[in-house]
XYZ file of N, CA and C in Angstrom:
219
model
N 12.323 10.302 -11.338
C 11.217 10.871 -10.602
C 10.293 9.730 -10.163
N 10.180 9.889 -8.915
C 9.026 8.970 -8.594
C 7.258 9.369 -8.558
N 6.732 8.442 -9.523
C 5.242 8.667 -9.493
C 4.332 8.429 -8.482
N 4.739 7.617 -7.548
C 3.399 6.838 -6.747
C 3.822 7.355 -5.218
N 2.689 7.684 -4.504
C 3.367 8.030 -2.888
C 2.080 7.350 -2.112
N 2.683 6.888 -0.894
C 1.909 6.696 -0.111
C 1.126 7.675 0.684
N -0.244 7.995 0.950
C -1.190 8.839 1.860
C -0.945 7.739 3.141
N -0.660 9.174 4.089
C -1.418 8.356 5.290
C -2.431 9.451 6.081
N -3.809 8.538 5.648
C -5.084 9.517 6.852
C -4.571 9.968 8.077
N -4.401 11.696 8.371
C -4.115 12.014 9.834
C -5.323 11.594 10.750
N -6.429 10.819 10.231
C -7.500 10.695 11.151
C -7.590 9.308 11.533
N -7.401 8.239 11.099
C -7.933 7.044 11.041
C -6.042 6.711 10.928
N -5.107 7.297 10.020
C -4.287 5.904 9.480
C -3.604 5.405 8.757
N -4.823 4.937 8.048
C -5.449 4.198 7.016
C -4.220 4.859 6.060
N -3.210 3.988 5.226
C -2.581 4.364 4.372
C -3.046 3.718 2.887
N -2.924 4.612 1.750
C -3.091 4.011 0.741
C -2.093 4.822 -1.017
N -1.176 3.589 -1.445
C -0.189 3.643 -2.660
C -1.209 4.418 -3.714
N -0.667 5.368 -3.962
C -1.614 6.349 -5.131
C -0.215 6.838 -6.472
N -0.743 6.927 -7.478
C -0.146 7.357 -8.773
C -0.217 9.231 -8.370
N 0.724 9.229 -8.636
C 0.156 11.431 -8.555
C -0.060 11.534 -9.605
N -0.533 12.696 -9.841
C -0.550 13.556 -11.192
C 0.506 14.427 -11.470
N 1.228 14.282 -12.809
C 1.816 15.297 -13.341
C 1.646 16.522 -13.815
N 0.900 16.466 -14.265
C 0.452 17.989 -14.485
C -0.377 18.402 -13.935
N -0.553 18.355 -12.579
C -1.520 19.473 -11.966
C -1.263 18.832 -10.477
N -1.623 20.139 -9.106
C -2.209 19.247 -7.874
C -3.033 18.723 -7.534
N -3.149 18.021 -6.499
C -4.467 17.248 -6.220
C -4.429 18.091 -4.841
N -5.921 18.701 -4.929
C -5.910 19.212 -3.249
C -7.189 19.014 -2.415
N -7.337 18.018 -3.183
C -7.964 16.761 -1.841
C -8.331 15.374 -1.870
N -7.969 14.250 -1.242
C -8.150 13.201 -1.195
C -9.484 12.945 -0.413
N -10.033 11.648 -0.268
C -11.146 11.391 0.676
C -10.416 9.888 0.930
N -10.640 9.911 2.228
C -9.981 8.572 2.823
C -10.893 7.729 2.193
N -10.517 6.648 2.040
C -11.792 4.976 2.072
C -11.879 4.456 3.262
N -10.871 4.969 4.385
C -10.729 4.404 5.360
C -12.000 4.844 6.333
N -11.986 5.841 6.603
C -12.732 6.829 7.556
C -13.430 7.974 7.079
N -13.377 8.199 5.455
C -14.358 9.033 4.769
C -13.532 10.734 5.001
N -12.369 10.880 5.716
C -11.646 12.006 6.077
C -11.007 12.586 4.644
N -11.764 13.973 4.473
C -11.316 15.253 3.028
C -9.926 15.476 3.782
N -9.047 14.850 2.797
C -7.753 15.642 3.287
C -7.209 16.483 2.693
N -6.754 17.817 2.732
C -6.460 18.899 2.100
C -5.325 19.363 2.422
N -4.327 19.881 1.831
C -3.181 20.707 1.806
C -2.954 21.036 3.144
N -1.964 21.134 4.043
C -1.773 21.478 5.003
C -1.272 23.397 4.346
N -1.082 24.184 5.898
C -0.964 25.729 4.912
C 0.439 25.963 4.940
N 0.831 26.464 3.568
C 2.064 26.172 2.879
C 2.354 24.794 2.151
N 1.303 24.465 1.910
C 1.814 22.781 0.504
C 0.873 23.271 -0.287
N 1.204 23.033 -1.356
C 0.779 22.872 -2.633
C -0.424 21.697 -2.688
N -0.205 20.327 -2.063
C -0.887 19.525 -2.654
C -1.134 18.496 -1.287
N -2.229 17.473 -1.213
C -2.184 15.975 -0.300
C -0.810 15.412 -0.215
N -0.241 15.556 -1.575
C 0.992 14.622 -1.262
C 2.046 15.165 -0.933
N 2.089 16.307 -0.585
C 3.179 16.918 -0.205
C 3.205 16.978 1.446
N 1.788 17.287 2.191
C 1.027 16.814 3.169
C 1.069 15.903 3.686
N 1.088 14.738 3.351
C 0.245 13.526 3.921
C 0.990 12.484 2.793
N 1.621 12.313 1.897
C 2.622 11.266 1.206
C 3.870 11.407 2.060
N 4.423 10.173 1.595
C 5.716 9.511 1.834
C 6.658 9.903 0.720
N 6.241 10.704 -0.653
C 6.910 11.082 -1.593
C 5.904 12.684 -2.019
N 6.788 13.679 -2.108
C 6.019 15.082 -2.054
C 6.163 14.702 -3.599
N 5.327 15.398 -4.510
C 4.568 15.858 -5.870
C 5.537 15.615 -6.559
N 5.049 15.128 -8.144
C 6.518 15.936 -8.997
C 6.982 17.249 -9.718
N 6.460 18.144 -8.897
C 6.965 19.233 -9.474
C 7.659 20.082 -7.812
N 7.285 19.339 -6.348
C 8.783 19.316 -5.847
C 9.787 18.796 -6.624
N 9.326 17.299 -6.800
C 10.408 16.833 -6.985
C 11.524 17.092 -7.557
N 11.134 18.167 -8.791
C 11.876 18.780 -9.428
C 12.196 20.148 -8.942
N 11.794 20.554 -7.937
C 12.163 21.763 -7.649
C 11.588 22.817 -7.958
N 10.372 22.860 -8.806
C 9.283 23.451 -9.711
C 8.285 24.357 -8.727
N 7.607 25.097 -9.464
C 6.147 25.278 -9.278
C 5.674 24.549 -9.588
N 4.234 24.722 -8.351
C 2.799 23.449 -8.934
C 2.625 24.389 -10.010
N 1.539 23.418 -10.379
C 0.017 24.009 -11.427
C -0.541 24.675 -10.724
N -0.833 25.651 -11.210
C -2.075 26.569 -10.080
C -1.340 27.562 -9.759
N 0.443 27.873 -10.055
C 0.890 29.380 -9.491
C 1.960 28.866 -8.067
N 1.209 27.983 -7.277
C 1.944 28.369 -6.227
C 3.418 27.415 -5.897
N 3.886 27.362 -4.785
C 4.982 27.177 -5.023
C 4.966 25.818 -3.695
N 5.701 24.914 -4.035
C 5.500 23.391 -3.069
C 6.390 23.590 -2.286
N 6.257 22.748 -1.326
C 6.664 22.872 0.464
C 6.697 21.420 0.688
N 7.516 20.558 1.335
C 7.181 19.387 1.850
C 7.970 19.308 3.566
């Protein structure tokens, strides 16, 4: 399983290497780049499923997120 995915800001860009979380989603980042709340697109679970180069690990596994719902990349 891979831990770390790249964000890339749909506003600015601006990409940045992040650790995910395992046990839970993250459903929102704030750029450093351009200050842009990035949130779940509708149907993802999480930013990184959104906006990473590697969707969550509980796609990864084929899982439910935390929180009930179910991941999309």
């Amino acid at each position: 399983m891979t831990l770390t995915s790249t964000l890339t800001c749909p506003s600015c860009g601006q990409q940045e290497t992040l650790t995910m979380p395992t046990d839970a989603c993250q459903h929102f980042y704030v750029c450093t780049g351009c200050g842009f709340w990035m949130r779940p697109k509708p149907g993802d679970c999480c930013v990184f499923c959104s906006y990473g180069d590697v969707p969550c690990p509980p796609k990864q596994q084929e899982q439910s997120c935390a929180g009930g719902g179910a991941c999309s990349a």
